[in-house]
mmCIF file of C-alpha atoms and ligand atoms in Angstrom:
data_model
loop_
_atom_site.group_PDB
_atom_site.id
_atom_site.type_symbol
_atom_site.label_atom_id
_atom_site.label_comp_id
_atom_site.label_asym_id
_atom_site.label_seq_id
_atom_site.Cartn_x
_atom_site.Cartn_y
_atom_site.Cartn_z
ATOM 1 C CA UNK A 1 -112.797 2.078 -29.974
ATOM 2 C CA UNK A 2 -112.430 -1.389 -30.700
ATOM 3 C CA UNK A 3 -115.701 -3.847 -30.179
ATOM 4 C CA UNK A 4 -113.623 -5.887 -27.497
ATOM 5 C CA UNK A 5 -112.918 -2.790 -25.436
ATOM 6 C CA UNK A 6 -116.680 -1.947 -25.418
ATOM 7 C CA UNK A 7 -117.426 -4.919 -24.164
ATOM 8 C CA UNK A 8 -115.090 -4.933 -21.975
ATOM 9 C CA UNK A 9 -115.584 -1.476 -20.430
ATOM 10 C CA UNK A 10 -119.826 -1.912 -20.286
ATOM 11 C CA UNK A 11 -121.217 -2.731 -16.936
ATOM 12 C CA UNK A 12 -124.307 -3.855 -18.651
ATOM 13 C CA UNK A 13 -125.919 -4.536 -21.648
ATOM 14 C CA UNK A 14 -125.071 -2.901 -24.722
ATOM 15 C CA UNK A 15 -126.973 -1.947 -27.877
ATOM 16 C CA UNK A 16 -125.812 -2.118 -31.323
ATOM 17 C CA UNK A 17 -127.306 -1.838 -34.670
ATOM 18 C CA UNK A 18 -127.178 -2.889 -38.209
ATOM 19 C CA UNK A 19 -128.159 -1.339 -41.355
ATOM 20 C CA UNK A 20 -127.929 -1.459 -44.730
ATOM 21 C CA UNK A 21 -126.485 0.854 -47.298
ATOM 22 C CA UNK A 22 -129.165 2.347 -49.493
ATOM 23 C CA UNK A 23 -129.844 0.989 -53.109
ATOM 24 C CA UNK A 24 -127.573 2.588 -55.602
ATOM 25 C CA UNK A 25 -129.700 6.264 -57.036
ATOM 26 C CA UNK A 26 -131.048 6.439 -53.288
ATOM 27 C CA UNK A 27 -129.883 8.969 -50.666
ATOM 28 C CA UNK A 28 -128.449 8.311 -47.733
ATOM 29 C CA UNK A 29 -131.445 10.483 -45.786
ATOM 30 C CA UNK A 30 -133.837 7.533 -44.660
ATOM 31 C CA UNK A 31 -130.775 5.787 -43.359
ATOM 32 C CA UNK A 32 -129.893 8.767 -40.808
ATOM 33 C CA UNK A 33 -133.424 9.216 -40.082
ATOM 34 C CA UNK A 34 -133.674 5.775 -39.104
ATOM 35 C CA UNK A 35 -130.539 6.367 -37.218
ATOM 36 C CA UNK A 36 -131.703 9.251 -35.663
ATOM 37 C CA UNK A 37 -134.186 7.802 -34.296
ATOM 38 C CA UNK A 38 -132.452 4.803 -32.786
ATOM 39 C CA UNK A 39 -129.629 7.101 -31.434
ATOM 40 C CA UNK A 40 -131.443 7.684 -28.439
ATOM 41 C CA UNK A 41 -130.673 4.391 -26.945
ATOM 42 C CA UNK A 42 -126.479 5.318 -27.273
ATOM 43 C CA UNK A 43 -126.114 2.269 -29.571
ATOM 44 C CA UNK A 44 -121.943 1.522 -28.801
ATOM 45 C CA UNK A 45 -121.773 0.310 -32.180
ATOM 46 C CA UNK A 46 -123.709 -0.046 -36.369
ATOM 47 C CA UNK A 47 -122.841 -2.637 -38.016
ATOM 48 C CA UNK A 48 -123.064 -1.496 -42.244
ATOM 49 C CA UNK A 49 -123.479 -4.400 -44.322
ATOM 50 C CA UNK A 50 -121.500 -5.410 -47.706
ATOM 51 C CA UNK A 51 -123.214 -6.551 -51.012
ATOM 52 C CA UNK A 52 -121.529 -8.047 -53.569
ATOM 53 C CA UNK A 53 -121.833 -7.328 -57.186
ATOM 54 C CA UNK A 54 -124.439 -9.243 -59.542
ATOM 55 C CA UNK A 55 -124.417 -10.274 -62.952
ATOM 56 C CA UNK A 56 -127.491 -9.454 -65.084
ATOM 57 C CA UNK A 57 -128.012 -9.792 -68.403
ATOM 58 C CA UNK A 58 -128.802 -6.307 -70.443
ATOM 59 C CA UNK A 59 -131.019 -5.943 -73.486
ATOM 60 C CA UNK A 60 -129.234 -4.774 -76.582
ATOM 61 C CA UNK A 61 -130.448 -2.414 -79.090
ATOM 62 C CA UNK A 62 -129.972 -5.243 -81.372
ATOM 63 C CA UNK A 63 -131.970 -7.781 -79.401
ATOM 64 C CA UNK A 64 -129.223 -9.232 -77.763
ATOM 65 C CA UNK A 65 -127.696 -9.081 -74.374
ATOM 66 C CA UNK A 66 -124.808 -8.545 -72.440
ATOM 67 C CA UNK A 67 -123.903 -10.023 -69.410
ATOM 68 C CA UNK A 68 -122.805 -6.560 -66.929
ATOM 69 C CA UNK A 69 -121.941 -6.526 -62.908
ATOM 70 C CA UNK A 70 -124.063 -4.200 -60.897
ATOM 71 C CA UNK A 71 -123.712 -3.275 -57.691
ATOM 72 C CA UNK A 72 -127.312 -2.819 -55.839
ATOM 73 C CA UNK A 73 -126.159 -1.454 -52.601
ATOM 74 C CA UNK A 74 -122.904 0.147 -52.430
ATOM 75 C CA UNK A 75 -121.135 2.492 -50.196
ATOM 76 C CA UNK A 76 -120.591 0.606 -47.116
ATOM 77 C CA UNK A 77 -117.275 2.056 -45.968
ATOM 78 C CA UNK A 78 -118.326 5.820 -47.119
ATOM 79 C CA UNK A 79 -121.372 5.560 -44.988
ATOM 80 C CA UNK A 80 -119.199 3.812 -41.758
ATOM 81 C CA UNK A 81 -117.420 7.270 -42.637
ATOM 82 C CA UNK A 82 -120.917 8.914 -42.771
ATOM 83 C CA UNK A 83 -121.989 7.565 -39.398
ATOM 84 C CA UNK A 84 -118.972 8.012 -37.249
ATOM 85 C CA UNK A 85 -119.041 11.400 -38.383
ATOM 86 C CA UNK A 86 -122.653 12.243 -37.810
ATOM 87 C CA UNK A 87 -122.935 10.195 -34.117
ATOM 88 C CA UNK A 88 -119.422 9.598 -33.202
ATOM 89 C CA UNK A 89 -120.396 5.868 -32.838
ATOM 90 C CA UNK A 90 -118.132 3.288 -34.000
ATOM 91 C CA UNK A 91 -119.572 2.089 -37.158
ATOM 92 C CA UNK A 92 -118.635 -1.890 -38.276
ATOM 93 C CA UNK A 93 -118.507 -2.468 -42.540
ATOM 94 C CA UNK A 94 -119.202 -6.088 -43.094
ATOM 95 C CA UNK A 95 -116.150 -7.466 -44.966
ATOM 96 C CA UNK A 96 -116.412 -10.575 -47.818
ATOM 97 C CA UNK A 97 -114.733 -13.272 -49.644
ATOM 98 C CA UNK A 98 -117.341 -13.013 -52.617
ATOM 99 C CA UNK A 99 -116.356 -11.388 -55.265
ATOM 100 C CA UNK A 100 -112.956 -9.700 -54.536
ATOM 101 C CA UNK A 101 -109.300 -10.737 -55.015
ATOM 102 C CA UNK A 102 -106.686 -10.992 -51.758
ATOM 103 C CA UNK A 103 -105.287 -7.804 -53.420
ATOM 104 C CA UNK A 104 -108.551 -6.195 -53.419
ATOM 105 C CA UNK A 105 -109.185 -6.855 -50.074
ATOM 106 C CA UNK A 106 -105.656 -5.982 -48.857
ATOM 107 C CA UNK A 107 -106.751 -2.512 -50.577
ATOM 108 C CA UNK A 108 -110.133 -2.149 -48.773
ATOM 109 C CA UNK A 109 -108.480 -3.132 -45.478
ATOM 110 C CA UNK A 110 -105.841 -0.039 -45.801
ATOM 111 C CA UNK A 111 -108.704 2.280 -47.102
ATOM 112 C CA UNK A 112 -110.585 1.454 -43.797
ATOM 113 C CA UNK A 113 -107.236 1.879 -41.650
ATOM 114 C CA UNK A 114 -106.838 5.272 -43.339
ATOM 115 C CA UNK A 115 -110.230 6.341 -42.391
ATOM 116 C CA UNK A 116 -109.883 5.122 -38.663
ATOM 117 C CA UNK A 117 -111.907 2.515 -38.886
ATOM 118 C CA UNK A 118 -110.144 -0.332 -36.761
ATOM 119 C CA UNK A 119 -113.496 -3.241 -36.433
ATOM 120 C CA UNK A 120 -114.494 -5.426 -39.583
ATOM 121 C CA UNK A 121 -116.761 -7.641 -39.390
ATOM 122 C CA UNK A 122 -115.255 -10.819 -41.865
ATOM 123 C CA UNK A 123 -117.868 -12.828 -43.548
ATOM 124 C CA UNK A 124 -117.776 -15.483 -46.901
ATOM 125 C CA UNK A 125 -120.636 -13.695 -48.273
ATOM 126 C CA UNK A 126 -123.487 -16.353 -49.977
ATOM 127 C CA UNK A 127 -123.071 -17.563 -53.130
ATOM 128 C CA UNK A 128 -123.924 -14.770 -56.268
ATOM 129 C CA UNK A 129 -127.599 -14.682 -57.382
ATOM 130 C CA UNK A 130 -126.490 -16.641 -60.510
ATOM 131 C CA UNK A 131 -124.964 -18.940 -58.742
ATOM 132 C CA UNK A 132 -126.081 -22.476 -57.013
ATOM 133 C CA UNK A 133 -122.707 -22.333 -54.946
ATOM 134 C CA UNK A 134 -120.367 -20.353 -53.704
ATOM 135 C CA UNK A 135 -117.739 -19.635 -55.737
ATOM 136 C CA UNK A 136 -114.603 -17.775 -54.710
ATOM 137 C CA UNK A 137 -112.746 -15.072 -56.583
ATOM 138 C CA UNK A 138 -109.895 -16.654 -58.661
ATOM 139 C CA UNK A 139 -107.500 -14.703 -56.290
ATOM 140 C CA UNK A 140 -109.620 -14.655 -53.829
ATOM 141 C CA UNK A 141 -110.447 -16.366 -50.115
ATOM 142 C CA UNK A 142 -113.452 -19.595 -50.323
ATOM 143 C CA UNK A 143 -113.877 -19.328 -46.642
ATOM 144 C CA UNK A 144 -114.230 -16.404 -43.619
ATOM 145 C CA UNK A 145 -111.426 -18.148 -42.159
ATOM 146 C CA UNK A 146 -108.628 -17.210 -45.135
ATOM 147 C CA UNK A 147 -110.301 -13.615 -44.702
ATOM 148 C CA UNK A 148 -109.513 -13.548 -41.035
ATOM 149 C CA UNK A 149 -105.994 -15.097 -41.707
ATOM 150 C CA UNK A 150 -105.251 -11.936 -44.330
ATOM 151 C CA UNK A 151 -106.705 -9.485 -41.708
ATOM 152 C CA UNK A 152 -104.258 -10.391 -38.992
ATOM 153 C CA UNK A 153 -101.712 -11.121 -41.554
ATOM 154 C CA UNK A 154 -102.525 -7.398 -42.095
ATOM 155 C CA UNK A 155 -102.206 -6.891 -38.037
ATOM 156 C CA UNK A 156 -98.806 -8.071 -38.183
ATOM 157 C CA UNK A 157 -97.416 -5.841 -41.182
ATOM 158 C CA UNK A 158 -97.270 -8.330 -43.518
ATOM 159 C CA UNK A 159 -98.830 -7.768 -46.766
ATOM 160 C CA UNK A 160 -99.072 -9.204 -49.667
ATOM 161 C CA UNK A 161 -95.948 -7.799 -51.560
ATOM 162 C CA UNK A 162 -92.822 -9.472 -49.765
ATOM 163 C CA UNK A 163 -91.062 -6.496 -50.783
ATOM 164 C CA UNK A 164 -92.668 -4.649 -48.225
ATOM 165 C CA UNK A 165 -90.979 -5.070 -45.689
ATOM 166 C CA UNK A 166 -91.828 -3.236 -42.248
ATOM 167 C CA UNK A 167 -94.861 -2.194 -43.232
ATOM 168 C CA UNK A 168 -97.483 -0.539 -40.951
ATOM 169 C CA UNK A 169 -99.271 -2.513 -38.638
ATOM 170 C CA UNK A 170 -103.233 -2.485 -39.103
ATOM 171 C CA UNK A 171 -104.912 -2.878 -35.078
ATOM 172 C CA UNK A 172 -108.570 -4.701 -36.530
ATOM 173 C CA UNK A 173 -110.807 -5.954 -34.211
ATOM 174 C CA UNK A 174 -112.440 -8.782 -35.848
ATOM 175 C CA UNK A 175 -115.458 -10.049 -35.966
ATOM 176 C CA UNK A 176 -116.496 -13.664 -37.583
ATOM 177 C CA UNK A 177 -120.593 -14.705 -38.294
ATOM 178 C CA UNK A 178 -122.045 -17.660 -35.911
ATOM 179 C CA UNK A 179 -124.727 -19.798 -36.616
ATOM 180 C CA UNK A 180 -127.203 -20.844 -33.550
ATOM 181 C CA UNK A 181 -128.995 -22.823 -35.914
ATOM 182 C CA UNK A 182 -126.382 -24.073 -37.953
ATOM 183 C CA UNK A 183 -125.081 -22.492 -40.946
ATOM 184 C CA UNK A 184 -127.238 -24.261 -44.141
ATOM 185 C CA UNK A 185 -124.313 -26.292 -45.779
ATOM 186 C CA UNK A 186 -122.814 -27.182 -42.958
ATOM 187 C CA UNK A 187 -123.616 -31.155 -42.308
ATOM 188 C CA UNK A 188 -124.243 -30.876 -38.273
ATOM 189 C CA UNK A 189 -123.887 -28.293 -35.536
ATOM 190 C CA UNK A 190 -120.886 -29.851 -34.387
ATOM 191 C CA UNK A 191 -118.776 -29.160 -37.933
ATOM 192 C CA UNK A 192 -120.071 -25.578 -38.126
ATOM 193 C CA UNK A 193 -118.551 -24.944 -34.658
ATOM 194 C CA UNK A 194 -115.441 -26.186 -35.306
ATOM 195 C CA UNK A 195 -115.029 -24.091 -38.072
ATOM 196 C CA UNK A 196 -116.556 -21.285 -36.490
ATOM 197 C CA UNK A 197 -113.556 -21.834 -33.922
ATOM 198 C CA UNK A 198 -111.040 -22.063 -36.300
ATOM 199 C CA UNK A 199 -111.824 -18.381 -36.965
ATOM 200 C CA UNK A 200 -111.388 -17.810 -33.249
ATOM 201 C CA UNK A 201 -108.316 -19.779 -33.239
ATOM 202 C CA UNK A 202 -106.988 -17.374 -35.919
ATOM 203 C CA UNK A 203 -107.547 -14.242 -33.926
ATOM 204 C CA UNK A 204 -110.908 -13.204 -34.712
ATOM 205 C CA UNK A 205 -112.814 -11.656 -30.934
ATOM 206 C CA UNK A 206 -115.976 -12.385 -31.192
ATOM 207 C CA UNK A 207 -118.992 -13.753 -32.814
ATOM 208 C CA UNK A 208 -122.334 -11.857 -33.741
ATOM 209 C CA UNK A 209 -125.241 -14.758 -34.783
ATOM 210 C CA UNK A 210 -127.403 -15.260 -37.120
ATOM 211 C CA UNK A 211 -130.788 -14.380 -36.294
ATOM 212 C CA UNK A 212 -133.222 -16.654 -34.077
ATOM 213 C CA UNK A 213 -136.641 -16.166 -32.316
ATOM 214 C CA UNK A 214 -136.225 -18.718 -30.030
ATOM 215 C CA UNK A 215 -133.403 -18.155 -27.362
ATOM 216 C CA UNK A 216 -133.029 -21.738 -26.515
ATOM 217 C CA UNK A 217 -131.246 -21.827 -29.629
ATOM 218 C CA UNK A 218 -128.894 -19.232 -28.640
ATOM 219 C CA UNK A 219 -128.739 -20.242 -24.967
ATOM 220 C CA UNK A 220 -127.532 -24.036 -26.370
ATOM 221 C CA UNK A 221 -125.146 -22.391 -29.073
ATOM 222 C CA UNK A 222 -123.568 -20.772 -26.004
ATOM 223 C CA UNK A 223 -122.982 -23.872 -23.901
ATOM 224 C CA UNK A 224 -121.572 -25.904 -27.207
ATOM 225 C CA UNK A 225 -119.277 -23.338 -28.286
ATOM 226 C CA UNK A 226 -117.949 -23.419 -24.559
ATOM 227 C CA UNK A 227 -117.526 -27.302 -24.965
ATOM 228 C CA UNK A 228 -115.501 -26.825 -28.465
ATOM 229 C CA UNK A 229 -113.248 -24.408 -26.045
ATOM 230 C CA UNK A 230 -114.967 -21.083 -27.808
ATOM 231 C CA UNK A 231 -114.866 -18.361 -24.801
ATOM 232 C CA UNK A 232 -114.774 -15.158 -26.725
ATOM 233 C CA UNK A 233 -118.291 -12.789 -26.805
ATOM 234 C CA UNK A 234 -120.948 -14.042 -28.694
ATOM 235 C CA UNK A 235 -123.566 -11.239 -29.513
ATOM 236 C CA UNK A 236 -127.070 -12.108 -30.360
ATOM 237 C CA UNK A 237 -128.536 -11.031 -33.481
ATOM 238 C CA UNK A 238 -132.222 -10.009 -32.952
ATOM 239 C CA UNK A 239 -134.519 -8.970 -35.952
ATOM 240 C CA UNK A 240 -138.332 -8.283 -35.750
ATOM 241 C CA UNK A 241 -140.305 -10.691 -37.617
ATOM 242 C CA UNK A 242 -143.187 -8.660 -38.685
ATOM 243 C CA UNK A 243 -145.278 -10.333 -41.425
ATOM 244 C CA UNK A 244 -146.898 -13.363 -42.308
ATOM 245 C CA UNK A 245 -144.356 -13.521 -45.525
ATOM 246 C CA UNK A 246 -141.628 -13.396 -43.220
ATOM 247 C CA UNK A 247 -142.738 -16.886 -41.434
ATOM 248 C CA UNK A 248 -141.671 -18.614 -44.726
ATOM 249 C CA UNK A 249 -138.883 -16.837 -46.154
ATOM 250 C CA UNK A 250 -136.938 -15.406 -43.352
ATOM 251 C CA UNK A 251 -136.419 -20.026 -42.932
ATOM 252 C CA UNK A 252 -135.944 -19.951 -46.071
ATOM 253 C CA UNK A 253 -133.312 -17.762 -46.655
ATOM 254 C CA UNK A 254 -131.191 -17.917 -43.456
ATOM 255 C CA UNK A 255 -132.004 -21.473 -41.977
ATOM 256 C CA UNK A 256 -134.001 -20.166 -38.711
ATOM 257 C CA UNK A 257 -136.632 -21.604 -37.460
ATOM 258 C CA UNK A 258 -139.948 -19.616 -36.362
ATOM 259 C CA UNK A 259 -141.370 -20.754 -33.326
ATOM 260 C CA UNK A 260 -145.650 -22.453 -33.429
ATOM 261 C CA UNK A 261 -146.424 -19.205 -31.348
ATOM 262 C CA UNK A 262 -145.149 -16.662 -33.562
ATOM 263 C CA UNK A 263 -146.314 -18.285 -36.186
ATOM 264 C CA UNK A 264 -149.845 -18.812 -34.944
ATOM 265 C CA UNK A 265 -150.073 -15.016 -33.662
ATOM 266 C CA UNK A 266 -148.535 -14.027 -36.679
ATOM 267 C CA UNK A 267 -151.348 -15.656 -38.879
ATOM 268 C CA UNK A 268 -153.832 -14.103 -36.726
ATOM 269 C CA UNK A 269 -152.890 -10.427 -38.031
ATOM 270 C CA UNK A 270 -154.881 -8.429 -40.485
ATOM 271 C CA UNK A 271 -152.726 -5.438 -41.481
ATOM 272 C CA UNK A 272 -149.485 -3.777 -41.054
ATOM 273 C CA UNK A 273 -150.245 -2.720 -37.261
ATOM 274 C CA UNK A 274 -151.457 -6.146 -36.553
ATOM 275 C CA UNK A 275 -147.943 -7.412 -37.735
ATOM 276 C CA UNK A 276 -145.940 -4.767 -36.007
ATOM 277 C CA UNK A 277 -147.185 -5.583 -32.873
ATOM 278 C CA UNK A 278 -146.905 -9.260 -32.748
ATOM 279 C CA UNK A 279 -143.222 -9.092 -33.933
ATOM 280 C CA UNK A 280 -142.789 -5.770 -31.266
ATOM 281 C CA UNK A 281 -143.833 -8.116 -28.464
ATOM 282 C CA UNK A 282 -141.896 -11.352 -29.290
ATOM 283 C CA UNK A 283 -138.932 -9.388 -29.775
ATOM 284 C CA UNK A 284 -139.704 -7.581 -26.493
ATOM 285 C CA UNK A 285 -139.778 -11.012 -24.817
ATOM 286 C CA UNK A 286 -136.662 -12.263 -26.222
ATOM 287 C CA UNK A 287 -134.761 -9.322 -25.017
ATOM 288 C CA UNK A 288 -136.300 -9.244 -21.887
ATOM 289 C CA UNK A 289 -135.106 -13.111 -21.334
ATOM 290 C CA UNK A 290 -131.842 -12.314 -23.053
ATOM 291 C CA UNK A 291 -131.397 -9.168 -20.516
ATOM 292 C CA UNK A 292 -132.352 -12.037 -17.572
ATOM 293 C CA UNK A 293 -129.542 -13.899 -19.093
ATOM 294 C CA UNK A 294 -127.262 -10.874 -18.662
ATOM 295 C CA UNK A 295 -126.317 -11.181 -22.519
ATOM 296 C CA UNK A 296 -123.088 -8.990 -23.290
ATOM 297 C CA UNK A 297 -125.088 -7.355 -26.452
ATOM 298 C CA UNK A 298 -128.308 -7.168 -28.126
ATOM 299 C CA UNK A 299 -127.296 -6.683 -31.401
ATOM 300 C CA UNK A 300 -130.341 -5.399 -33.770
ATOM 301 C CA UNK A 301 -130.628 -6.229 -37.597
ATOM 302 C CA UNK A 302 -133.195 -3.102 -37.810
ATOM 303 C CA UNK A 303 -133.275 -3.124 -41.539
ATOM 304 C CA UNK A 304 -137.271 -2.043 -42.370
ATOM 305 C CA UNK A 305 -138.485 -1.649 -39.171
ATOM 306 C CA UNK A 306 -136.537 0.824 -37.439
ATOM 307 C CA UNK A 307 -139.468 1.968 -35.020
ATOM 308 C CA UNK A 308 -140.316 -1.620 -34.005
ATOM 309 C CA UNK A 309 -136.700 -2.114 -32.760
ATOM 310 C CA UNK A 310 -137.446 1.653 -30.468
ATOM 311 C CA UNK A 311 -140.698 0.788 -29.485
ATOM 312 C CA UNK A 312 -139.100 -2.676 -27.834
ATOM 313 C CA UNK A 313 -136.112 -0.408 -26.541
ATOM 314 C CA UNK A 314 -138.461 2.420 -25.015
ATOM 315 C CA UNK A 315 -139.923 -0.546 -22.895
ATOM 316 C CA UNK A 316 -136.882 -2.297 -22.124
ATOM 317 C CA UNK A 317 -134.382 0.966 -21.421
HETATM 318 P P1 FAD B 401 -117.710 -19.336 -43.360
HETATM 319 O O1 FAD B 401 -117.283 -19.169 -41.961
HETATM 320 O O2 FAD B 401 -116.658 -19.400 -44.405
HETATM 321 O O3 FAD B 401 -118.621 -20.632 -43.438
HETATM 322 C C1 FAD B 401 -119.342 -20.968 -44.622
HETATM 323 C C2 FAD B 401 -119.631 -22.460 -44.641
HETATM 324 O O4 FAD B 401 -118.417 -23.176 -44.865
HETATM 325 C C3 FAD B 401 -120.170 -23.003 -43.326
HETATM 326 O O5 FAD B 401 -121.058 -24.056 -43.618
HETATM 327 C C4 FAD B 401 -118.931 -23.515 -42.598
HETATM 328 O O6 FAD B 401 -119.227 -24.520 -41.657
HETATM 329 C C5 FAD B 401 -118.106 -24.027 -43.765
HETATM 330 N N1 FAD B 401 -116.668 -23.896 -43.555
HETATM 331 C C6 FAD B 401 -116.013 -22.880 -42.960
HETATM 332 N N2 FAD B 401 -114.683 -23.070 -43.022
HETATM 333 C C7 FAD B 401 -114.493 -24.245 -43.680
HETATM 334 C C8 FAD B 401 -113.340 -24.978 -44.086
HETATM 335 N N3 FAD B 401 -112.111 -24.566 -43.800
HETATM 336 N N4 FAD B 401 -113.513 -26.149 -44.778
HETATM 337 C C9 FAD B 401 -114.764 -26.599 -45.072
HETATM 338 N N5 FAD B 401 -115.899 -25.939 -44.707
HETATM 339 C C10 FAD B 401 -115.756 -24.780 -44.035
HETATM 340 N N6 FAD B 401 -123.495 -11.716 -46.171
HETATM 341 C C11 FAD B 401 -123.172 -10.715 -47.016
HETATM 342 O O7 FAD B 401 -123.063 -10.935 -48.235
HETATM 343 N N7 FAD B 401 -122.984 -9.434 -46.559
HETATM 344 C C12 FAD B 401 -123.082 -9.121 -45.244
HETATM 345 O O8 FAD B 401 -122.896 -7.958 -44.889
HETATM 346 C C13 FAD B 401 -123.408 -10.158 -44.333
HETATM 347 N N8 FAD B 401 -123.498 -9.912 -43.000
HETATM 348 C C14 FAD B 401 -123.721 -10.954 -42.125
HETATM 349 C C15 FAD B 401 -123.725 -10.693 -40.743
HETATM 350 C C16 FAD B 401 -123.944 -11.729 -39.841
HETATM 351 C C17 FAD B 401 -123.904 -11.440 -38.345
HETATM 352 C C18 FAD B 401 -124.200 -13.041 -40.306
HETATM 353 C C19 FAD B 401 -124.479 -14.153 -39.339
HETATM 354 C C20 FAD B 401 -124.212 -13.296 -41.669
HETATM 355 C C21 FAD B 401 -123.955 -12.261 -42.590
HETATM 356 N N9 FAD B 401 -123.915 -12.490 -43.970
HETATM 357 C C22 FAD B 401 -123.609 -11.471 -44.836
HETATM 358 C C23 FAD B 401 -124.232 -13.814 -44.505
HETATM 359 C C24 FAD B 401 -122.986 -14.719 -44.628
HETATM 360 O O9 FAD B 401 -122.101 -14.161 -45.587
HETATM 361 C C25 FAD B 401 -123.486 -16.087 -45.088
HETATM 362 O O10 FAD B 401 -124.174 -16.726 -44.055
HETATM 363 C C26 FAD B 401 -122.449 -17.010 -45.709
HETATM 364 O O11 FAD B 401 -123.149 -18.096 -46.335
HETATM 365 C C27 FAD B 401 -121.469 -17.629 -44.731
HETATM 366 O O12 FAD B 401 -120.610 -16.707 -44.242
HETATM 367 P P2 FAD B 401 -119.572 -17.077 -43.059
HETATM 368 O O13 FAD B 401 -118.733 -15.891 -42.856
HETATM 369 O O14 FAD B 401 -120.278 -17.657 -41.915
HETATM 370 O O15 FAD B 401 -118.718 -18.214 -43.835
#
């Protein structure tokens, strides 16, 4: 079932998850137990995330190196496979620009039709590690917006051969990323919504946000994406913060802010427990206020700290 009709169908709040394919010699094991876990709370929908090769240099026998592409995590669409087989859940792989040609993505995009997977989430994907910017694919898309354009190109039976002519229709439910905070290049909030609605515009159906632990953020993004004429879902993404590491990179790295409380109880903690229950209770609140605010989703980046995001579901469901 497509996203849209979930949230379309639910009389309440629904529950959905993210996770990350494990790193490449890892099993897929700790990912189902984390699942497992989680299941209990009938998440409508798991999000699998996509990430892009890297270049790294190799040492040579001779001394010298070599410049080869690895791929830390991948396996997104076999485990979306994996995990609407195990938990008959609809299960979301992340889509990107970075590092693939149109053709490759035209490719994916029929793999995932194949399979019966009919929700992508479309994303640019950040710049490479060894990169200051991003940098498209030579035959590739620069922006999410030229990926959601291909997708419903894709929608339409049109692909990229013009020979092709009445070719199967793909039915993708698309999803684009949204930034509460604003997205780091852009220059003000009012730019990154207008793009972010010129995904809309295209046919994507909703936005899922960035992450935020303060839901004034979220509650504002709301009311300025109605003023730019945005009225499709927009799902809040909710991670624990759970160490005092955390209160500098998680700014760092996706352009949130943490909130003087957090950060003050966070600072306060002397061990992994300490942590763990700071971040379980400010997530607890946010939900709680987000569940006030009869939010369509709360959409859970569980990553590490799978039994944080149950202990604040236990209490709220
Ligand atoms: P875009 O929508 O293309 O926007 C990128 C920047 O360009 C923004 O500043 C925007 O304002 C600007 N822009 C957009 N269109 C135009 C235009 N036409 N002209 C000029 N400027 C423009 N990354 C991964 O690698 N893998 C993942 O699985 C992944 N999952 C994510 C899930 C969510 C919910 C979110 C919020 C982010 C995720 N990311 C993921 C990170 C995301 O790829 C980065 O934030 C990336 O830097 C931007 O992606 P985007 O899709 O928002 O890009």
């Amino acid at each position: 079932m497509k996203v849209i009709e979930h949230l379309a169908q639910a009389k309440e709040t629904i529950i959905s998850l993210e996770v990350l394919p494990p790193t490449k010699g890892k099993g897929i094991e700790s990912l189902n137990k984390n699942l497992d876990l989680l299941m209990e709370f009938k998440p409508a929908f798991v999000n699998v995330t996509y990430h892009r090769a890297e270049q790294v240099f190799k040492k040579r026998n001779d001394g010298s190196f070599e410049r080869v592409e690895i791929r830390k995590r991948p396996g997104t669409v076999g485990i979306c496979a994996a995990i609407m087989n195990r938990y008959k859940v609809e299960a979301i792989p992340h889509l990107i620009c970075g590092g693939f040609s149109k053709e490759e993505t035209e490719n994916a995009l029929i793999d995932l039709h194949f399979l019966g997977l009919n929700n992508v989430l479309a994303l640019r994907g950040d710049a490479a590690a060894n990169e200051k910017f991003f940098n498209p694919h030579p035959h590739g898309h620069r922006y999410a917006e030229d990926l959601v354009r291909q997708v419903m190109e894709l929608n339409r039976g049109h692909y990229l051969e013009d020979e092709i002519m009445d070719g199967i229709k793909t039915d993708f439910c698309v999803g684009v990323a949204g930034y509460p905070e604003k997205h780091f290049e852009s220059p003000n909030m009012d730019v990154d919504v207008d793009f972010t609605k010129r995904k809309i515009d295209l046919g994507a159906d909703y936005v899922t946000t960035q992450m935020f632990f303060n839901n004034e953020h979220y509650f504002n993004y709301l009311k300025r994406c109605k003023e730019h004429g945005m009225n499709v879902p927009i799902l809040p993404g909710l991670k624990p913060l759970t160490t005092k590491g955390q209160l500098t990179i998680l700014p760092k790295i996706f352009n949130v802010e943490v909130p003087v409380e957090l950060c003050n109880e966070m600072n306060k903690t002397k061990n992994d427990a300490d942590g763990d229950k700071v971040g379980t209770e400010w997530l607890l609140a946010q939900c709680k206020d987000l569940l006030k605010n009869k939010v369509p989703v709360l959409h859970f980046y569980t990553l590490g700290k799978p039994q944080v995001v149950y202990n604040v579901l236990k209490e709220l469901f």
